[in-house]
Structure formats: structure tokens, C-alpha cells
Coordinates of C-alpha atoms and ligand atoms in Angstrom, one line a residue:
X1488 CA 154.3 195.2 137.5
X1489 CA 154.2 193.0 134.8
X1490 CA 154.4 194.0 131.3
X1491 CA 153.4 191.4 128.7
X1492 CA 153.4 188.4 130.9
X1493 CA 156.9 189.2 132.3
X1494 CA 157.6 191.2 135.0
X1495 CA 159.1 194.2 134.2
X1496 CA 161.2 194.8 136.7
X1497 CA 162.9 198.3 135.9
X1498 CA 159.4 199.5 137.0
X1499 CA 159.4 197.8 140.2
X1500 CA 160.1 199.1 143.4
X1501 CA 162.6 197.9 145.8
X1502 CA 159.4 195.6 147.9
X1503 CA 158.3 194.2 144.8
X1504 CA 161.5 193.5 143.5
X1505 CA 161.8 191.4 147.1
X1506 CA 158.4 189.8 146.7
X1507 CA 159.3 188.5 143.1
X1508 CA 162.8 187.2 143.9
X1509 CA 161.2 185.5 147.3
X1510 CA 158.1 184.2 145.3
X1511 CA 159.0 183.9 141.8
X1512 CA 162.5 183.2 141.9
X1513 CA 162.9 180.9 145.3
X1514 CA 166.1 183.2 146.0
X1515 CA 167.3 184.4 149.1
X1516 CA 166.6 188.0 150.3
X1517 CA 170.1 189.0 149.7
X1518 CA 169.6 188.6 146.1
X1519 CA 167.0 191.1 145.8
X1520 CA 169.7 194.0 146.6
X1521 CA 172.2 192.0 143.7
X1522 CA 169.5 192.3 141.2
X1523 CA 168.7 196.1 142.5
X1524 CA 172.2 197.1 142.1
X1525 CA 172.4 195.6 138.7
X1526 CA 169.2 197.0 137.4
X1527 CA 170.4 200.6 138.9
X1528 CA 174.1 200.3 136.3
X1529 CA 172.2 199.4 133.6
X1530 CA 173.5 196.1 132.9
X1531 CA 171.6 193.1 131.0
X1532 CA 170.9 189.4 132.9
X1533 CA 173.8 187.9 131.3
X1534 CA 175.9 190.6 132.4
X1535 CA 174.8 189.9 136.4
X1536 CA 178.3 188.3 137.5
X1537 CA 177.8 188.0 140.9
X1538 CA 174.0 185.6 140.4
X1539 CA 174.0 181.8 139.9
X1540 CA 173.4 180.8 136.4
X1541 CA 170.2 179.2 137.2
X1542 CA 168.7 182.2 138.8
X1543 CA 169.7 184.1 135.6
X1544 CA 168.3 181.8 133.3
X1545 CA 164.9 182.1 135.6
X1546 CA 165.1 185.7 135.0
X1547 CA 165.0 185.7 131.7
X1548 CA 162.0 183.4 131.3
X1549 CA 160.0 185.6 134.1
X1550 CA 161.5 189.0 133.6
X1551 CA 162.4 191.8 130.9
X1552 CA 164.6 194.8 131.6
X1553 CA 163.6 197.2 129.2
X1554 CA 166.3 199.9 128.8
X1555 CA 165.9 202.5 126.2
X1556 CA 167.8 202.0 123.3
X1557 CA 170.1 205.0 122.3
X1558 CA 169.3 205.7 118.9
X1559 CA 170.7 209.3 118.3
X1560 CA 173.3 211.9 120.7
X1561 CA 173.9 215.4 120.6
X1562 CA 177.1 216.6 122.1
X1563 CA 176.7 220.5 122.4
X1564 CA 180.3 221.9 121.0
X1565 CA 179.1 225.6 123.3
X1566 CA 178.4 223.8 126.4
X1567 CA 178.7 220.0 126.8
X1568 CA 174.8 219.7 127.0
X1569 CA 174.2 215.9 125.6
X1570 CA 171.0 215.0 123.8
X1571 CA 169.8 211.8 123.5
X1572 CA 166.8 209.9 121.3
X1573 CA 166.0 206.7 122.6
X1574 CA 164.0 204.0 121.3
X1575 CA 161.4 202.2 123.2
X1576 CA 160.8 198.3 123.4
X1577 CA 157.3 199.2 121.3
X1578 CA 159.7 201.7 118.8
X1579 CA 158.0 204.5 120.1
X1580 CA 160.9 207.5 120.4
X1581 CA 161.4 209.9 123.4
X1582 CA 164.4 212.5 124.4
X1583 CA 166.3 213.2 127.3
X1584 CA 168.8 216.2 127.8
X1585 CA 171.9 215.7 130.5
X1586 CA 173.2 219.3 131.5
X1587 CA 176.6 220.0 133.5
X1588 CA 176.3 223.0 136.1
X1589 CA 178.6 223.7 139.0
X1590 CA 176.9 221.3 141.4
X1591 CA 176.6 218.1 139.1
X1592 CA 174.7 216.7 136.7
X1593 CA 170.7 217.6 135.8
X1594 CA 168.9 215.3 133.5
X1595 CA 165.6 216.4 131.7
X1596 CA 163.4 213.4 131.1
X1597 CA 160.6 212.6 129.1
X1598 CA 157.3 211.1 130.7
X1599 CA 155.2 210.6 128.2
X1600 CA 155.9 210.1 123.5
X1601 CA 153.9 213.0 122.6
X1602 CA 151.9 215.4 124.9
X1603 CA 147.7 216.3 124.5
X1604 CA 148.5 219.5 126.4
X1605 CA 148.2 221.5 123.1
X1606 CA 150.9 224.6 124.0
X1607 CA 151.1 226.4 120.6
X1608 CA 155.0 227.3 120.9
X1609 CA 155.7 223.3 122.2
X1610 CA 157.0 220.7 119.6
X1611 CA 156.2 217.8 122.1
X1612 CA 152.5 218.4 121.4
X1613 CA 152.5 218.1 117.9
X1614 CA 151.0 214.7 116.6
X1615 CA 149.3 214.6 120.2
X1616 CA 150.2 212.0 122.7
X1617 CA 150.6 208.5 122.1
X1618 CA 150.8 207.2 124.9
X1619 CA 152.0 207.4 128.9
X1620 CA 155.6 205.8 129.5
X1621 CA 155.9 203.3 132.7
X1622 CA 158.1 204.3 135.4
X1623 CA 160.7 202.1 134.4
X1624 CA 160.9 203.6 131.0
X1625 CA 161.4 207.1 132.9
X1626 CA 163.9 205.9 135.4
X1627 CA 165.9 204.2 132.2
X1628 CA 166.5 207.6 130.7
X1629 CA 168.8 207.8 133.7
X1630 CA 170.2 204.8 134.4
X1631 CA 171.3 204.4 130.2
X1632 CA 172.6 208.5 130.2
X1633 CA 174.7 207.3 133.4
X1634 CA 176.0 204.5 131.7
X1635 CA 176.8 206.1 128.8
X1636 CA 178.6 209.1 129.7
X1637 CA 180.1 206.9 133.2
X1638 CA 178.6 210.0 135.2
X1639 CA 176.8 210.2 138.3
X1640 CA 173.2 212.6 138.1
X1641 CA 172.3 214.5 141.1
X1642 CA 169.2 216.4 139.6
X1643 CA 166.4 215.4 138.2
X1644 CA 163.6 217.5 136.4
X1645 CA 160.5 216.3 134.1
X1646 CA 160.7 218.9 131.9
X1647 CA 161.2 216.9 128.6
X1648 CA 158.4 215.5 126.5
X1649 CA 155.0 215.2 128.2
X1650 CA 153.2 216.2 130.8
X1651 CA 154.0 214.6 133.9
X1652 CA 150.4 215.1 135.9
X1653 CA 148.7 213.3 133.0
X1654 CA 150.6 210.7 133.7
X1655 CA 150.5 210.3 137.2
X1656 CA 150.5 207.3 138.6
X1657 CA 153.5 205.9 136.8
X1658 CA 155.1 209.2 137.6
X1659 CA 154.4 208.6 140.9
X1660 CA 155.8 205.2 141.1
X1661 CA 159.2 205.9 139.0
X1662 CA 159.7 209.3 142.0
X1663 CA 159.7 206.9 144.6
X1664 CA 161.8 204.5 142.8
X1665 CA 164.4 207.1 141.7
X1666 CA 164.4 208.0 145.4
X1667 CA 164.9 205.0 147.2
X1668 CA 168.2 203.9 148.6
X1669 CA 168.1 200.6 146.8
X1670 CA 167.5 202.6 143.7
X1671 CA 169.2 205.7 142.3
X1672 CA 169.1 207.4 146.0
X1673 CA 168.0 210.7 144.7
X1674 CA 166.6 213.2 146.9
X1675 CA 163.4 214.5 146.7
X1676 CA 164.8 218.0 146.9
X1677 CA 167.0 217.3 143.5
X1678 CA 163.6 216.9 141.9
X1679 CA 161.3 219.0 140.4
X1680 CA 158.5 218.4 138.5
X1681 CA 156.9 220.8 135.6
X1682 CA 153.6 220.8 134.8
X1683 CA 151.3 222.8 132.5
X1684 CA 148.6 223.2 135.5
X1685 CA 146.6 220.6 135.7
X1686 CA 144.8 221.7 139.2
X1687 CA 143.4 218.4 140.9
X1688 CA 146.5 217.0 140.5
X1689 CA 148.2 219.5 142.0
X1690 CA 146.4 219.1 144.8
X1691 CA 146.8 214.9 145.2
X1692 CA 150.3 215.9 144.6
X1693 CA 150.9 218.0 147.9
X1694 CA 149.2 214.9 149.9
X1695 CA 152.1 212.7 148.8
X1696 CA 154.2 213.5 151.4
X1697 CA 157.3 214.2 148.5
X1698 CA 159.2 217.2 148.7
X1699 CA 159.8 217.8 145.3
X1700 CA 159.9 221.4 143.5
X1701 CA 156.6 222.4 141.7
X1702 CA 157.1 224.3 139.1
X1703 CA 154.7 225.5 136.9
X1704 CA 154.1 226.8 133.6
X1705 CA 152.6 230.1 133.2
X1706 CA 153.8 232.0 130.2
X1707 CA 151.3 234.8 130.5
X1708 CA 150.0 237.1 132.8
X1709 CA 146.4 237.0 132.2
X1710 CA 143.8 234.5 130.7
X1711 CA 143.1 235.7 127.6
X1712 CA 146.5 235.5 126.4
X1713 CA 147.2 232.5 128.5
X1714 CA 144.3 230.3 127.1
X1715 CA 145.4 231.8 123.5
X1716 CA 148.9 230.0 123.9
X1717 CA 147.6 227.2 126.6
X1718 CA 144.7 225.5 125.8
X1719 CA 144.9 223.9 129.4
X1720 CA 143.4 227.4 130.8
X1721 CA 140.7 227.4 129.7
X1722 CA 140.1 223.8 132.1
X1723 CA 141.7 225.6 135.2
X1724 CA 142.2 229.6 134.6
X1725 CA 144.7 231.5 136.3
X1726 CA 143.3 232.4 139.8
X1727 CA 142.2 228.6 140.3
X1728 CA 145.9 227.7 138.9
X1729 CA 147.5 230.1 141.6
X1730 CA 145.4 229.5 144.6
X1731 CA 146.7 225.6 144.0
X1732 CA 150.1 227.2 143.7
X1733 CA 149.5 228.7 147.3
X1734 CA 148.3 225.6 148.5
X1735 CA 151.0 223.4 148.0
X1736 CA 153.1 225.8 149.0
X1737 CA 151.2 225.7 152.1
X1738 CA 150.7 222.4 152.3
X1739 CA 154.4 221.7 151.3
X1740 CA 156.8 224.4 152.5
X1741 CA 158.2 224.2 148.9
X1742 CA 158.8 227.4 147.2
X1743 CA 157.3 227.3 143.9
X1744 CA 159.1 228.1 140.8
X1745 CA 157.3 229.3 137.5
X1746 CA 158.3 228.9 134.4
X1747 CA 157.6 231.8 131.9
X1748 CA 158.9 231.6 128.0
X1749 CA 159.2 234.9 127.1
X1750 CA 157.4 235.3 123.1
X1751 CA 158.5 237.8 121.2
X1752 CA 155.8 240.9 121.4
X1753 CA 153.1 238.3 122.9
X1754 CA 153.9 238.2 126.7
X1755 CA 157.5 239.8 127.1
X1756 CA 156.5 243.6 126.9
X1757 CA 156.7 246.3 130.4
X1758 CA 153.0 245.8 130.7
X1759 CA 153.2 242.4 130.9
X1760 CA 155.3 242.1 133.5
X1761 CA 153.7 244.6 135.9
X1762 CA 150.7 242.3 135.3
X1763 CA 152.2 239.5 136.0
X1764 CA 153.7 240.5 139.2
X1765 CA 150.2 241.6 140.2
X1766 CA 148.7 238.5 140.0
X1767 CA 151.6 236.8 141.3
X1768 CA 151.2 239.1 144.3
X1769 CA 147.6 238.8 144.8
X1770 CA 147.6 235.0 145.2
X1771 CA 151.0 234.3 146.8
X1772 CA 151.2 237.6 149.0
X1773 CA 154.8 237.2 150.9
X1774 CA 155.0 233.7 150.4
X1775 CA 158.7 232.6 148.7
X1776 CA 158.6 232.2 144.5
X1777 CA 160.9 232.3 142.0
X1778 CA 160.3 233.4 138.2
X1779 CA 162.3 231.4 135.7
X1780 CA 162.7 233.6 132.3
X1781 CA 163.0 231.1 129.0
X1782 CA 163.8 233.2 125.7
X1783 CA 161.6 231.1 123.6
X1784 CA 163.3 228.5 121.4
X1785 CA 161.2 229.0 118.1
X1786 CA 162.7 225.9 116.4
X1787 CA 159.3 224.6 118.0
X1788 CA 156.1 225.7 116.1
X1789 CA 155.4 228.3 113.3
X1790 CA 154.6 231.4 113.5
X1791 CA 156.4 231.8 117.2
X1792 CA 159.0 234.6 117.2
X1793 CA 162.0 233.9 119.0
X1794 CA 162.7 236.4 122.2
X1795 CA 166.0 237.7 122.3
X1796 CA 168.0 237.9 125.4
X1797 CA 168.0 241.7 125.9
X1798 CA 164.3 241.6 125.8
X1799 CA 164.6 238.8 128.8
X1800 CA 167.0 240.8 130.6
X1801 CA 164.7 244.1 130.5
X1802 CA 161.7 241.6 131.8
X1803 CA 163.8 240.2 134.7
X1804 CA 164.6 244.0 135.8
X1805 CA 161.1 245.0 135.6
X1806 CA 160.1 241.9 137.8
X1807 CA 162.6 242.9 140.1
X1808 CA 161.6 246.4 140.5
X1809 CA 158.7 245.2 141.4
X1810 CA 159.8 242.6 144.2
X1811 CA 160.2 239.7 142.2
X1812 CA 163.1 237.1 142.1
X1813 CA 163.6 236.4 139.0
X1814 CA 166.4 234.5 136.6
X1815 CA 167.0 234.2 132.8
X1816 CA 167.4 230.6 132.4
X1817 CA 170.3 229.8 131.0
X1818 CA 169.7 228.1 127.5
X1819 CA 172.3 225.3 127.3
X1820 CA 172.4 222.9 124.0
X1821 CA 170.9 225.8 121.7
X1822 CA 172.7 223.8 118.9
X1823 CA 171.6 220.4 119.3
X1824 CA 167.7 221.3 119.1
X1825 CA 167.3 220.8 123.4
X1826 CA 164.1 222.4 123.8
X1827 CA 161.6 219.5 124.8
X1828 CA 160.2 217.6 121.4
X1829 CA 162.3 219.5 118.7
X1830 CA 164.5 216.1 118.1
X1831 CA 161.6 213.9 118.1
X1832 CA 159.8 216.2 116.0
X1833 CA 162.8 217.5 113.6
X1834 CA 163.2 213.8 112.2
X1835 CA 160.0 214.6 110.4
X1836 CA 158.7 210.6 110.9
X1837 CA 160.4 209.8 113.2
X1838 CA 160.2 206.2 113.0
X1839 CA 162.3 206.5 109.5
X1840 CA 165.7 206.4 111.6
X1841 CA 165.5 202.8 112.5
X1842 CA 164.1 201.6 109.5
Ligands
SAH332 N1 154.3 219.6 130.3 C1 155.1 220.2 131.3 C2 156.6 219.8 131.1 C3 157.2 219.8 129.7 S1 157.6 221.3 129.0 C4 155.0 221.7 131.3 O1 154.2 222.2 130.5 O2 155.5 222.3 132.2 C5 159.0 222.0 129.9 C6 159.0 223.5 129.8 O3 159.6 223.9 128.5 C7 157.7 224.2 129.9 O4 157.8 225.3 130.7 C8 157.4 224.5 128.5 O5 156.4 225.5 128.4 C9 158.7 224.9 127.9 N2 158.8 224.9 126.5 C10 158.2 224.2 125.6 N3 158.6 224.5 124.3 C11 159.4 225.5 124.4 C12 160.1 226.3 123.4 N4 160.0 226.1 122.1 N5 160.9 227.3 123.9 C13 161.1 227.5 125.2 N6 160.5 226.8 126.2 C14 159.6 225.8 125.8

């Protein structure tokens, strides 16, 4: 991987990490898991202790390790939840959310600065995207947040800015880096991946052979409102997006999860819910799903009503009365602006901090 004539090595994987300190470097194989560890605790060349000077000195000529830069964090004073912005090596900005629950640490990550995915109540989408980020720029997230707060994540989820299927290949390569021993060593299972439903790659997806949680964004129960608030429907309506649900599931073993943000007399109402357990029904039949409720966050676009929580609650009962499972998500950092793109997009420009 080599990124601007240097290799860019938080975007390599543990083989091509070996290949480059065998080929480039002249260094013994033992160096390649020095350099691994190093890269994995977020520290800089000079910072290496345990490397000869003169391999360090080679590394900086060849190499770049580009971490992102903290430029802003959130500390929620309700729940601990930590925002960050970070800076990119290009000054592009992104956001990542680190959430304590009973059995560790989660950390929401960004996979792309912007989103072309058009969701009407979504801040990430406004301004478009600008462009994909390289594995090693969504590993980083993790490996600075670590650093920072001297923690230790155990789950991952791409839920932050962007969407992660139209961005695949580098999502690809940063899940199989995140996963590997010689990396961040975690589990396939502590990962799960939201999308907006982009169908074909659904499908490439369940070939990988990764066990990861698909979960998908659905926020309506029927294509006409669904296209109305996701112009991605209209590509891939919802009986082509749930028979691809069915499939990986099939394909997988992995119970699918779906995301629904509940809109304020758009999708949260008693006939709404007995429609979306119909179609949820038809196409996944006794096969194992889970409904996650999301009371909107309306600090992201105009003219989207907030839900309130009772009106959540009554929609989890009426999924459950109807053979559902379903959860109200709880929303952690409601005071630092958590929801995906409202920090990036609440600086206005955001490019004015660092100026
Ligand atoms: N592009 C992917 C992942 C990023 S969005 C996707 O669409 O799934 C992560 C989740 O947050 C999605 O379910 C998205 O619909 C939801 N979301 C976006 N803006 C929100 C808001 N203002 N309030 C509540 N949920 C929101």
C-alpha cells in the first residue's frame, strides 16, 4: 500500500508489513512483529525503542504513519460517551464516538468524510461525500481513541460517517487488519457493520468468509415512505433489500439486526409497525432478527421532528405483540452532538477550526 510514494503502513496488513521490512528494509523477520506492535499503540518512528536507529531512520524515508490528529473531544457529563474530530493528513475531518457498556468498550467509526447516500434525517450526507478513507485511516480511529483514553476496545461498529459498502475494498482490508492477531485482535463477532442497503454488496459480503453482524438500515416499512427518506430505495427496494437480508443470513448464520429511527409522525405510528412486522415476516419467516429502535436525533437536518421515547417504547410493544424482538437503543452522548455527522457538520466549515 503505498500512499504518496511512501508506504503507508497503518494500512498494511500483517504479510505486507513482512514483505516490506524483508524487502524494503533488509530487517530480520522478527522486526516485522516490533513494527506491528508499535504501529497497533499508536506510537511515532522515533518513539520505536526497541528498533536500531538505522532501521528507524529507513523508515522514515520509505514510510508514513498517518494517525488521525485529534482536533476536538466531547466528554459526555450523562454518560462518559467520548467524541472525537480528527484531522486527516489531507485536513479532511471525520468523527468517532467511544461508548462504555457493561462488557467494554464500543467504538463507532467513520469510513468515509461525507456520505452520497442522501438520507434526509442524516447530517453525514450533507455536502455529499468527498472522498473514501484507506483502511489505515479507519483502523487509526482506534488505535489514537485507545491511546488517548489508555483503554482497551472490544467492539467495533461502522456506524459513524459514511457508508461502509461504498467503500468496500478498503473496508475490507482495515476488517481483516483490525482482526488479525498481529493487529488489534478483534473478533469478527465484536464487529458489525451498517449499511444503508446497498444489495450487490451485500451479497460479495456473505462470500467473505467474515462473521461480522449485518445490520441494516430500514427506517420504514414500505417503499414509498422508504424511498421518500432513503434515496438508496429507489436503487434496491425493499423486497430485493430483504431477500439479501435472508441470504446472508443463510449464507452466514448471522442474525441480522435492523436499524429503524423512529420520525416523529413519519414511520413511528401503530400502523407502521404492524407493517413492518409484515414484511419483516414475509421475507425472513422464522429465521432470528433483531429490531433496533433509534428515537431520531433531529440535531441532524431540517424539518425532522424529533421522536420522543414514549412513542419508541409504544413501537417496541407493538413489535413485540406481534413476535418481534425488539430494543430501544439506548442514546448515549445526547449532549455532545453523537449522532453520525452532527460534529462535522455543526462547525459550519469545518475546516475554520484549524485555521
Ligand atoms: N451508512 C450506514 C452507516 C452510517 S449511519 C447506514 O446507513 O447504516 C448509522 C446509523 O445512524 C444509521 O442507521 C442511520 O440511519 C442512523 N442515523 C443517521 N442520522 C441519524 C439521526 N439524526 N438520528 C438517529 N439516527 C440517525
Amino acid at each position: 500500500m503505498i500512499n504518496g510514494g511512501k508506504y503507508d503502513l497503518l494500512s498494511c496488513s500483517y504479510n505486507q508489513i513482512s514483505a516490506y521490512v524483508k524487502d524494503v528494509l533488509h530487517e530480520r523477520p522478527f522486526r516485522a512483529d516490533q513494527l506491528c506492535r508499535w504501529i497497533s499503540s499508536g506510537k511515532s518512528f522515533e518513539k520505536m525503542s526497541n528498533l536500531p536507529a538505522s532501521m528507524i531512520e529507513k523508515l522514515k524515508q520509505t514510510a508514513v504513519l498517518s494517525y488521525p490528529v485529534i482536533v476536538k473531544k466531547f466528554v459526555s457529563s450523562i454518560d462518559g460517551t467520548v467524541k472525537y474530530l480528527f484531522s486527516l493528513s489531507d485536513g479532511e475531518f471525520i468523527e468517532s464516538v467511544v461508548m462504555q457498556y457493561e462488557h467494554g468498550y464500543s467504538v463507532c467509526l467513520s469510513t468515509q468524510a461525507g456520505c452520497d447516500m442522501g438520507c434526509r434525517f442524516c447530517a453525514s450526507t450533507i455536502g455529499g461525500k468527498v472522498r473514501d478513507l484507506l483502511p489505515g485511516e479507519i483502523i487509526g480511529q482506534i488505535i489514537v481513541a485507545q491511546r488517548d483514553l489508555s483503554i482497551r476496545v472490544s467492539n467495533v461498529v461502522l456506524m459513524g460517517i459514511g457508508e461502509p459498502l461504498d467503500n468496500y475494498d478498503n473496508v475490507l482490508q482495515f476488517l481483516r487488519i483490525v482482526n488479525s492477531e498481529k493487529s488489534l485482535c478483534i473478533g469478527y463477532r465484536h464487529i458489525s457493520l451498517s449499511t444503508c442497503g446497498i444489495v450487490d454488496k451485500i451479497y460479495r459480503l456473505a462470500e467473505e468468509d467474515m462473521p461480522i453482524t449485518l445490520s441494516v438500515s430500514l427506517h420504514a416499512p414500505n417503499d414509498a415512505a422508504r424511498s421518500d427518506i432513503m434515496p438508496v430505495n429507489r436503487k434496491f427496494p425493499l423486497d430485493v433489500l430483504l431477500r439479501a437480508c435472508r441470504d446472508y443470513f443463510d449464507r452466514t448464520g448471522r442474525r441480522i439486526s435492523f436499524e429503524y429511527t423512529l420520525i416523529s409522525g413519519k414511520n413511528d405510528s401503530v400502523s407502521d409497525a404492524d407493517e413492518l412486522s409484515h414484511i419483516l415476516k414475509k421475507h425472513l419467516g422464522k429465521r432470528p432478527f433483531h429490531v433496533n429502535l433509534i428515537p431520531v436525533n433531529a440535531a441532524g437536518r431540517a424539518g425532522i421532528p424529533g421522536s420522543d421515547k414514549r412513542a419508541a417504547e409504544r413501537f417496541k410493544r407493538e413489535l413485540e405483540a406481534r413476535n418481534i424482538n425488539a430494543t430501544v437503543r439506548r442514546t448515549l452522548g445526547s449532549d455532545i452532538n453523537a449522532s453520525c455527522g452532527q460534529l462535522r457538520h455543526s462547525q459550519g466549515a469545518v475546516k475554520e477550526i484549524v485555521t
